[in-house]
XYZ file of C-alpha atoms in Angstrom:
594
model
C 126.840 109.263 102.325
C 127.637 109.767 105.948
C 127.348 113.846 105.406
C 123.985 112.755 103.595
C 122.484 110.910 106.690
C 123.947 113.731 109.172
C 122.413 116.438 107.641
C 119.186 115.267 106.648
C 118.795 113.745 110.130
C 120.040 117.211 111.585
C 117.033 118.708 108.889
C 114.180 116.748 110.081
C 115.096 116.840 113.541
C 115.476 120.656 113.843
C 111.640 120.944 112.368
C 110.144 118.182 114.642
C 111.580 120.331 117.202
C 110.048 123.631 115.729
C 106.681 121.244 115.687
C 106.906 119.771 119.623
C 103.901 121.967 121.460
C 105.527 123.184 124.778
C 104.072 125.262 127.904
C 100.165 124.594 126.674
C 100.000 123.889 130.342
C 97.703 120.616 129.135
C 99.410 117.357 129.664
C 97.523 115.358 126.528
C 99.471 118.512 124.597
C 102.527 119.228 125.751
C 105.341 116.978 124.053
C 103.060 116.612 121.196
C 104.703 117.414 117.772
C 101.689 119.090 115.555
C 101.116 117.701 112.048
C 100.881 121.063 109.961
C 98.467 118.676 107.316
C 96.611 117.362 109.550
C 95.818 119.538 111.764
C 96.705 117.133 114.905
C 98.950 115.273 116.473
C 99.918 111.518 115.552
C 99.822 109.189 118.348
C 102.719 107.229 117.114
C 105.372 110.841 117.310
C 106.913 109.018 120.107
C 108.818 107.988 117.260
C 111.164 110.794 117.418
C 112.625 110.491 121.022
C 114.983 108.256 118.934
C 116.331 110.684 117.016
C 116.104 113.455 119.266
C 118.659 111.324 121.408
C 121.224 110.889 118.672
C 121.438 114.699 118.264
C 121.878 115.008 122.228
C 125.044 112.753 121.218
C 126.342 114.350 118.219
C 125.724 117.881 119.028
C 125.668 117.273 123.110
C 122.758 120.089 123.327
C 120.430 119.451 126.034
C 117.409 120.818 124.179
C 117.333 117.152 122.390
C 117.229 115.247 125.709
C 114.255 117.419 127.025
C 112.497 117.272 123.699
C 112.959 113.398 124.143
C 111.401 113.256 127.724
C 108.880 115.510 126.686
C 107.071 113.452 123.427
C 107.823 110.083 126.037
C 105.548 112.038 128.921
C 102.794 112.900 125.915
C 103.063 109.263 125.078
C 101.915 108.018 128.511
C 99.526 110.483 128.787
C 97.542 110.433 125.576
C 98.001 107.336 123.996
C 99.269 104.629 126.819
C 97.184 101.843 128.290
C 97.451 100.178 131.193
C 97.973 96.721 130.016
C 100.942 98.029 128.543
C 99.966 99.011 125.481
C 100.192 102.085 122.626
C 97.269 102.866 121.082
C 97.381 104.053 117.362
C 96.151 107.446 118.017
C 93.522 109.193 120.006
C 90.766 107.710 118.232
C 92.354 104.653 117.057
C 92.269 101.537 119.513
C 94.894 99.450 117.432
C 97.570 98.450 119.715
C 99.637 96.787 117.118
C 101.921 99.661 117.109
C 103.636 98.939 120.629
C 105.747 96.331 118.625
C 107.557 100.260 116.861
C 107.289 101.554 120.547
C 109.115 98.807 122.178
C 111.703 99.132 119.476
C 112.256 102.505 119.470
C 112.338 102.774 123.319
C 114.770 99.598 123.643
C 117.466 101.816 121.427
C 117.314 104.551 123.371
C 117.882 102.851 126.641
C 120.336 100.897 124.251
C 122.524 103.386 123.119
C 122.167 106.863 125.259
C 121.068 105.749 128.274
C 123.418 107.536 129.626
C 121.749 111.055 128.656
C 119.460 110.438 131.244
C 118.788 111.401 134.544
C 117.901 108.436 136.567
C 114.711 108.903 137.545
C 114.059 108.968 132.893
C 115.947 105.975 132.867
C 113.689 104.336 135.618
C 110.576 105.614 134.183
C 111.787 104.391 130.436
C 112.806 100.897 131.929
C 109.813 100.347 133.460
C 107.711 101.350 130.488
C 109.664 99.162 128.644
C 109.197 96.078 130.730
C 105.216 97.280 130.500
C 105.337 96.959 126.275
C 107.380 93.925 127.173
C 104.687 92.117 128.448
C 101.946 92.969 126.766
C 103.895 91.680 123.255
C 104.623 89.057 124.946
C 101.254 87.720 125.686
C 99.474 89.931 122.486
C 99.242 86.968 119.662
C 97.132 88.967 117.631
C 100.306 89.796 116.168
C 101.209 86.776 115.172
C 97.936 86.190 112.899
C 98.660 89.424 111.549
C 100.658 91.012 108.125
C 103.882 89.973 108.381
C 105.659 93.301 108.871
C 104.053 92.628 112.491
C 105.816 88.994 113.953
C 108.882 90.051 112.222
C 109.208 92.965 113.852
C 107.970 91.492 117.206
C 110.715 89.001 117.057
C 112.973 91.992 117.401
C 111.167 93.743 119.957
C 111.143 90.746 121.940
C 114.675 89.861 121.616
C 115.528 93.733 122.598
C 113.503 93.799 125.644
C 115.184 90.429 126.544
C 118.736 92.170 126.190
C 117.877 95.203 128.021
C 116.089 93.745 130.659
C 118.107 90.620 130.754
C 115.138 88.727 130.470
C 115.332 85.186 128.472
C 111.679 84.253 128.445
C 111.935 87.670 125.766
C 114.145 86.367 124.302
C 112.907 82.713 123.267
C 109.639 84.146 122.272
C 111.267 86.473 119.856
C 113.095 83.187 118.248
C 109.852 81.131 118.270
C 108.275 84.545 115.850
C 111.188 84.267 114.056
C 111.045 80.781 113.299
C 107.039 80.784 112.388
C 108.062 83.516 109.240
C 110.822 81.220 108.205
C 109.253 79.963 105.011
C 107.723 83.116 103.859
C 109.688 84.050 100.695
C 108.267 82.640 97.129
C 110.071 81.458 94.125
C 111.950 84.714 93.237
C 113.002 85.212 96.964
C 110.179 88.004 97.296
C 108.800 87.912 100.726
C 105.080 87.288 100.987
C 102.251 87.651 104.069
C 101.701 91.010 103.792
C 97.732 90.740 104.082
C 95.810 88.097 106.028
C 95.647 85.319 105.963
C 99.369 85.538 105.240
C 99.758 81.844 103.150
C 96.169 82.768 100.800
C 96.130 82.585 97.185
C 94.316 84.621 95.227
C 91.858 83.021 92.716
C 94.553 83.420 90.011
C 97.110 82.184 92.765
C 99.016 85.366 93.614
C 100.314 85.848 96.841
C 100.039 88.849 99.071
C 103.542 91.463 98.555
C 103.722 94.521 99.368
C 107.541 96.001 98.272
C 107.362 99.459 100.403
C 106.633 97.270 103.343
C 109.365 94.808 103.065
C 112.300 96.886 102.077
C 111.339 99.362 104.481
C 110.383 97.787 107.689
C 110.159 93.742 107.648
C 113.280 92.862 105.591
C 115.272 94.901 108.058
C 113.994 94.148 111.362
C 113.768 90.496 110.109
C 117.799 90.938 109.792
C 118.333 93.162 112.855
C 117.041 90.690 114.499
C 119.230 88.244 113.078
C 122.476 89.950 113.614
C 121.705 90.271 117.366
C 120.452 87.021 117.915
C 123.366 85.686 115.828
C 121.275 82.993 113.937
C 123.206 83.084 110.747
C 120.642 81.348 108.997
C 117.754 84.057 109.342
C 120.549 86.440 108.222
C 120.861 84.487 104.822
C 117.485 84.878 104.030
C 116.918 88.082 105.245
C 119.698 89.290 103.572
C 119.196 87.325 100.190
C 115.452 88.579 100.390
C 116.666 92.300 100.379
C 118.950 91.432 97.194
C 115.947 90.298 95.296
C 113.564 92.960 96.020
C 116.440 95.242 94.463
C 114.836 93.766 91.032
C 112.037 96.856 91.871
C 114.181 99.768 92.855
C 114.249 102.207 90.286
C 117.410 103.970 88.711
C 116.507 107.430 91.259
C 116.019 105.496 94.242
C 112.409 104.892 94.376
C 110.254 101.869 94.437
C 108.341 100.385 91.673
C 105.132 99.137 93.898
C 102.383 99.684 91.577
C 101.344 96.091 91.916
C 101.204 95.771 96.112
C 98.699 94.872 98.645
C 99.287 97.304 100.872
C 99.768 100.196 97.888
C 97.487 102.363 99.630
C 100.215 103.220 102.276
C 102.571 103.603 99.212
C 104.696 106.745 98.110
C 107.209 106.624 95.613
C 110.303 106.272 98.290
C 108.737 103.833 100.071
C 105.796 103.124 102.522
C 104.064 105.967 104.620
C 104.545 105.089 108.105
C 107.402 102.177 108.041
C 111.230 103.362 109.048
C 113.124 103.006 105.813
C 115.096 100.736 103.771
C 118.776 101.842 103.692
C 119.884 100.502 107.139
C 118.365 97.337 106.052
C 120.695 97.746 102.862
C 123.903 98.821 104.604
C 123.598 95.846 107.107
C 123.188 93.977 103.796
C 126.353 95.240 102.617
C 128.111 94.758 105.366
C 127.176 91.170 105.669
C 127.561 90.553 101.568
C 131.119 88.471 100.661
C 130.333 88.871 97.536
C 131.807 92.807 96.351
C 129.609 93.375 93.571
C 126.199 92.509 95.429
C 127.291 94.551 98.045
C 128.197 97.175 96.652
C 124.455 97.122 95.351
C 122.951 97.104 98.344
C 125.219 100.344 99.404
C 124.373 101.858 96.038
C 120.752 100.937 97.037
C 120.568 103.054 100.163
C 122.479 105.811 99.115
C 120.156 106.315 96.141
C 117.496 105.885 98.143
C 118.789 108.318 100.886
C 119.384 110.668 97.935
C 115.364 110.374 96.861
C 114.475 111.170 100.570
C 116.551 114.630 100.183
C 114.514 115.465 97.200
C 111.217 115.022 98.686
C 112.684 117.446 101.780
C 110.522 120.392 101.486
C 110.714 123.341 104.222
C 112.849 120.416 107.029
C 109.945 117.453 106.442
C 109.574 114.774 104.158
C 106.906 115.362 101.685
C 104.420 112.381 100.844
C 105.997 111.821 97.093
C 107.790 113.862 94.931
C 105.493 116.559 93.600
C 103.870 117.160 96.799
C 105.111 120.925 96.646
C 104.062 121.764 93.235
C 101.089 120.329 93.637
C 100.438 122.433 96.905
C 99.863 119.940 98.972
C 100.720 120.103 102.863
C 103.316 117.908 104.221
C 102.153 115.414 106.975
C 104.790 115.228 109.687
C 103.697 111.297 110.093
C 106.528 110.387 107.380
C 109.732 112.140 108.809
C 109.560 110.968 112.651
C 109.306 107.548 111.215
C 111.685 107.722 108.805
C 113.923 110.050 110.619
C 114.649 106.566 112.893
C 116.027 104.794 110.066
C 118.852 107.968 110.204
C 119.330 107.711 113.658
C 119.951 103.996 113.536
C 122.231 103.961 110.716
C 124.403 106.712 113.358
C 124.286 104.171 116.179
C 125.390 100.936 113.989
C 127.755 102.541 112.393
C 129.534 103.803 116.222
C 128.724 99.906 116.828
C 131.102 98.603 113.615
C 127.871 96.479 111.880
C 127.513 99.201 109.059
C 130.074 101.542 107.378
C 128.634 105.015 105.064
C 132.016 105.613 104.117
C 135.134 105.037 101.971
C 133.232 102.470 99.494
C 133.237 102.163 95.742
C 130.107 102.267 94.147
C 128.943 99.933 91.807
C 128.960 101.927 87.834
C 125.049 101.569 86.472
C 124.910 98.368 84.278
C 123.098 98.937 81.303
C 121.185 96.487 79.721
C 121.520 95.912 75.928
C 118.634 94.238 75.313
C 114.897 94.683 76.464
C 114.121 91.522 78.872
C 110.855 90.346 80.402
C 110.785 88.415 83.735
C 108.201 87.160 85.281
C 106.988 87.209 88.949
C 104.037 84.794 88.493
C 103.471 84.841 92.407
C 102.231 88.177 91.739
C 101.187 88.223 88.230
C 103.625 90.793 87.296
C 106.090 91.296 84.263
C 109.291 93.185 84.899
C 110.685 94.962 81.511
C 114.423 96.403 81.482
C 116.027 97.395 78.843
C 118.862 99.951 78.285
C 117.654 103.192 79.071
C 114.001 102.189 81.295
C 112.112 99.400 83.535
C 108.735 98.771 83.042
C 106.269 96.381 85.101
C 102.554 95.070 83.626
C 100.544 93.601 85.962
C 97.342 91.544 86.579
C 97.783 90.950 90.240
C 94.579 90.009 92.213
C 95.079 89.520 95.327
C 93.218 92.347 96.686
C 93.818 94.095 100.053
C 91.351 96.645 99.864
C 88.665 97.776 96.813
C 90.169 100.209 94.498
C 93.713 99.403 96.308
C 96.221 98.323 93.427
C 95.224 98.171 89.540
C 95.185 94.590 87.800
C 93.991 93.880 84.327
C 97.583 93.649 82.368
C 98.188 97.054 83.172
C 101.345 98.817 82.483
C 101.513 100.002 85.578
C 105.368 101.393 86.200
C 107.211 103.501 83.441
C 110.839 104.613 84.488
C 113.262 106.506 82.421
C 116.619 106.724 83.584
C 116.664 110.589 82.064
C 113.216 111.365 82.506
C 112.139 109.643 85.971
C 108.963 108.138 85.904
C 106.745 108.447 82.801
C 103.744 106.348 83.844
C 102.987 105.120 87.593
C 99.514 103.694 88.434
C 99.469 104.260 92.237
C 95.952 103.929 94.058
C 92.891 102.941 91.630
C 90.308 104.390 93.641
C 92.057 106.811 96.471
C 90.242 106.558 100.154
C 91.158 106.748 103.390
C 91.683 102.503 104.554
C 93.787 104.175 107.343
C 92.370 107.998 108.376
C 94.455 108.520 111.161
C 97.419 107.507 108.952
C 96.483 109.407 105.382
C 95.524 112.809 104.106
C 93.167 114.378 101.851
C 93.838 116.537 98.824
C 93.561 119.918 98.758
C 93.204 122.460 96.297
C 94.540 119.793 93.268
C 91.825 118.170 90.404
C 92.782 114.586 92.477
C 92.322 111.581 90.086
C 93.901 108.222 89.113
C 97.009 108.185 87.512
C 97.076 104.911 85.862
C 96.874 103.801 82.231
C 93.730 102.156 81.590
C 90.683 102.015 78.704
C 87.077 103.200 80.401
C 83.905 103.676 79.731
C 80.654 104.419 81.601
C 77.676 102.340 81.160
C 74.112 103.965 83.161
C 76.641 105.542 85.675
C 78.281 103.291 86.793
C 82.305 103.307 85.430
C 83.678 99.976 84.292
C 87.723 99.968 83.701
C 90.316 97.745 82.260
C 92.210 98.524 85.821
C 89.460 96.283 87.587
C 89.733 93.089 85.692
C 90.473 90.620 88.284
C 90.912 87.859 85.783
C 93.158 89.324 82.305
C 95.021 86.698 80.160
C 98.461 87.953 79.991
C 101.228 86.011 77.154
C 104.463 87.140 76.635
C 106.272 86.596 73.515
C 109.577 88.080 73.075
C 109.385 91.697 73.546
C 105.927 91.862 73.586
C 103.201 91.570 76.224
C 99.446 90.761 75.008
C 96.752 91.325 77.620
C 92.435 90.240 77.319
C 89.729 90.629 79.247
C 86.826 93.163 79.803
C 86.253 96.008 81.679
C 84.561 95.753 85.197
C 83.568 97.846 88.266
C 85.529 98.314 91.067
C 83.461 95.343 92.185
C 85.387 93.125 89.648
C 81.560 92.715 88.223
C 80.687 92.850 84.401
C 78.459 94.930 83.134
C 75.090 93.606 83.536
C 73.793 94.940 80.082
C 76.840 93.801 77.940
C 80.468 92.910 77.698
C 83.105 95.296 77.178
C 86.240 93.447 76.136
C 89.395 95.010 75.856
C 92.670 93.347 74.555
C 96.377 95.403 74.574
C 99.551 94.829 72.891
C 102.586 96.293 74.728
C 105.631 96.240 72.398
C 108.724 96.990 74.119
C 111.915 98.746 72.320
C 115.336 99.892 73.394
C 114.010 103.603 73.081
C 109.966 103.121 72.746
C 106.875 101.234 73.566
C 104.157 101.235 71.359
C 101.115 100.712 73.169
C 97.950 98.898 70.795
C 94.341 98.167 72.238
C 91.043 97.027 71.106
C 87.935 97.724 72.592
C 84.459 98.184 71.417
C 83.155 101.391 73.609
C 85.394 103.925 75.824
C 88.427 105.389 75.388
C 92.065 105.158 76.517
C 93.575 107.235 79.468
C 97.349 107.778 79.368
C 98.187 110.473 82.234
C 101.826 110.754 81.709
C 103.518 111.834 84.761
C 104.823 115.542 84.666
C 105.554 117.917 86.954
C 103.482 121.588 86.360
C 107.106 123.014 85.485
C 107.716 120.892 83.373
C 106.449 122.614 79.341
C 103.808 121.176 77.357
C 104.446 121.031 73.160
C 101.124 119.975 71.215
C 101.683 119.408 67.794
C 98.148 118.752 66.305
C 98.994 118.317 63.111
C 100.937 115.188 64.103
C 99.003 114.007 66.857
C 102.097 114.584 69.067
C 102.645 115.911 72.332
C 105.925 116.312 73.993
C 106.494 117.096 77.237
C 110.182 118.763 78.272
C 111.433 117.618 81.267
C 114.686 118.664 82.730
C 117.741 116.212 81.223
C 115.230 114.747 78.662
C 111.707 114.587 77.007
C 109.039 112.490 76.231
C 106.798 112.279 73.051
C 103.802 110.756 72.832
C 102.269 109.948 69.109
C 98.769 108.361 68.569
C 96.774 106.618 66.183
C 93.341 108.251 67.429
C 92.236 111.868 68.790
C 94.098 112.787 71.662
C 91.987 114.986 73.967
C 93.738 117.198 76.891
C 90.421 117.161 78.834
C 92.261 120.190 81.555
C 94.591 121.824 79.123
C 97.979 121.599 80.427
C 96.665 121.844 83.958
C 98.047 118.600 85.971
C 95.937 116.066 87.855
C 97.858 114.904 90.802
C 97.255 111.565 93.262
C 98.740 111.666 96.704
C 99.396 107.928 96.243
C 102.282 107.971 94.815
C 102.311 112.000 95.139
C 102.873 112.433 91.094
C 101.594 115.348 88.963
C 100.718 114.170 85.606
C 99.110 115.593 82.543
C 96.059 113.278 81.243
C 95.523 112.525 77.616
C 92.521 110.673 76.811
C 92.554 108.977 73.168
C 89.471 108.647 70.970
C 89.414 105.935 68.591
C 88.605 106.658 65.322
C 88.261 103.628 63.273
C 87.630 99.958 64.018
C 87.550 100.751 67.547
C 90.989 100.103 67.823
C 94.013 102.508 69.437
C 97.847 102.937 69.192
C 100.188 104.971 71.199
C 103.980 105.150 70.567
C 105.635 106.527 74.095
C 109.240 108.111 72.904
C 111.863 108.543 75.595
């Protein structure tokens, strides 16, 4: 794993250096990092300062120090404000990201100040002081999504250490204390949505797996370590371990029900730092050897997935971006490079270890087990060869965000990988500066669903926000009515549906009834995989590298695009779109044989 971290850090850093603008003669351009996907400089590109300085320590090459200094100056000339804040982008006045800028600038000074000349040291310390003063009084962060107050607790404590200012540390302690009650009954962290304590009409909490594991819990644990708050460290470690229920076999994350699903990529969250450092810190603290091995294995699996999702030296926004011909946004790379830099420094400091560990063998469930997470109205299915999730979560961060309605939102097989993966219900640019537009592909929803159109309006099971769900043995049953994206019923007539998911050890049988419409089943499949259609058997088989997936239907199967794949930027997968049309009594059934 140490070699993996070093190689990935070098690969990403070299690409960031290649994209850095030099000698343009314009202070609002020089030092910035140009994004090949968005054709712009992202306002948070100064995140690259920290990995650049770690590369300088490793290689003793001066170019890395100069690159860090250049992107610092770009930030000062372009997105730095008089009040000490950093704005998110040139055309965005959101100042909350100052907290992340302060953390990485503090880390640059904490671990690598010796690389800097005296003038640069003074300049960077003065800038950190300005950011700290702004954050000390910026109470808007306390009322925002939970990743902000937690990250600010860490930022304040780091600034207190670097600048020898005790009141910053006290502010950090106060912020930490305010979020210690945010764990749900299953130790998931709630609050990624405001108001943070609000419950939905069905009793759901605002939970986002991607943000929790990649930003909030690692920041809380690191704060606890430097502040020496043992109770906070225990809570953060416990939270990280609880979230492992949603890590998939290949190192990806099931965030198919998450409140901030629009920021989700299969490997994590688009603008956060990554989960690996958090899990390595948790492993170092864990006294139970099996739990420690689980945490270390989680870090390794996710880093390996990030490596597989790297193309041309940049981290893609999802596993199939390359197959779908999508340009690569540089934002993912400079944020996640910070975690690799952190791993290097934390290992040097002795907080973590990346070598000489015996990884735990994967445990295989002998039976099908269904576990309820009622705080998000999601049911997690584990079986000998696959994991699945059925969700009816109705905590809505934005219209058309995550799916609901009792959707089979995730199905991932040990050898085939993801088979179903819902992603966003309707893709829209909730955060235009942090998201991409699709290019040259059939960009559609990837969710399994029942759908119809009435008077030009689309109604779907994924918009049902009050579905009834019943679990019995190995079967999950769902009842609801198709609704539009605003969760309104069809004014002309009700559009009821029911779905029954029966989970066997190697098969999922889905039965559904609805008076009108079709069942849509987009099966995750990259464009390089062979599709075999046997019309006489009403069966389709997708040949994957280590296995195959067979779909058999009781109902007419239609491939509206033939074998051409659809694609969705969130979570970054291609899929074969299969539509099943009822042939009798408004009922269909399909078997997914894995």
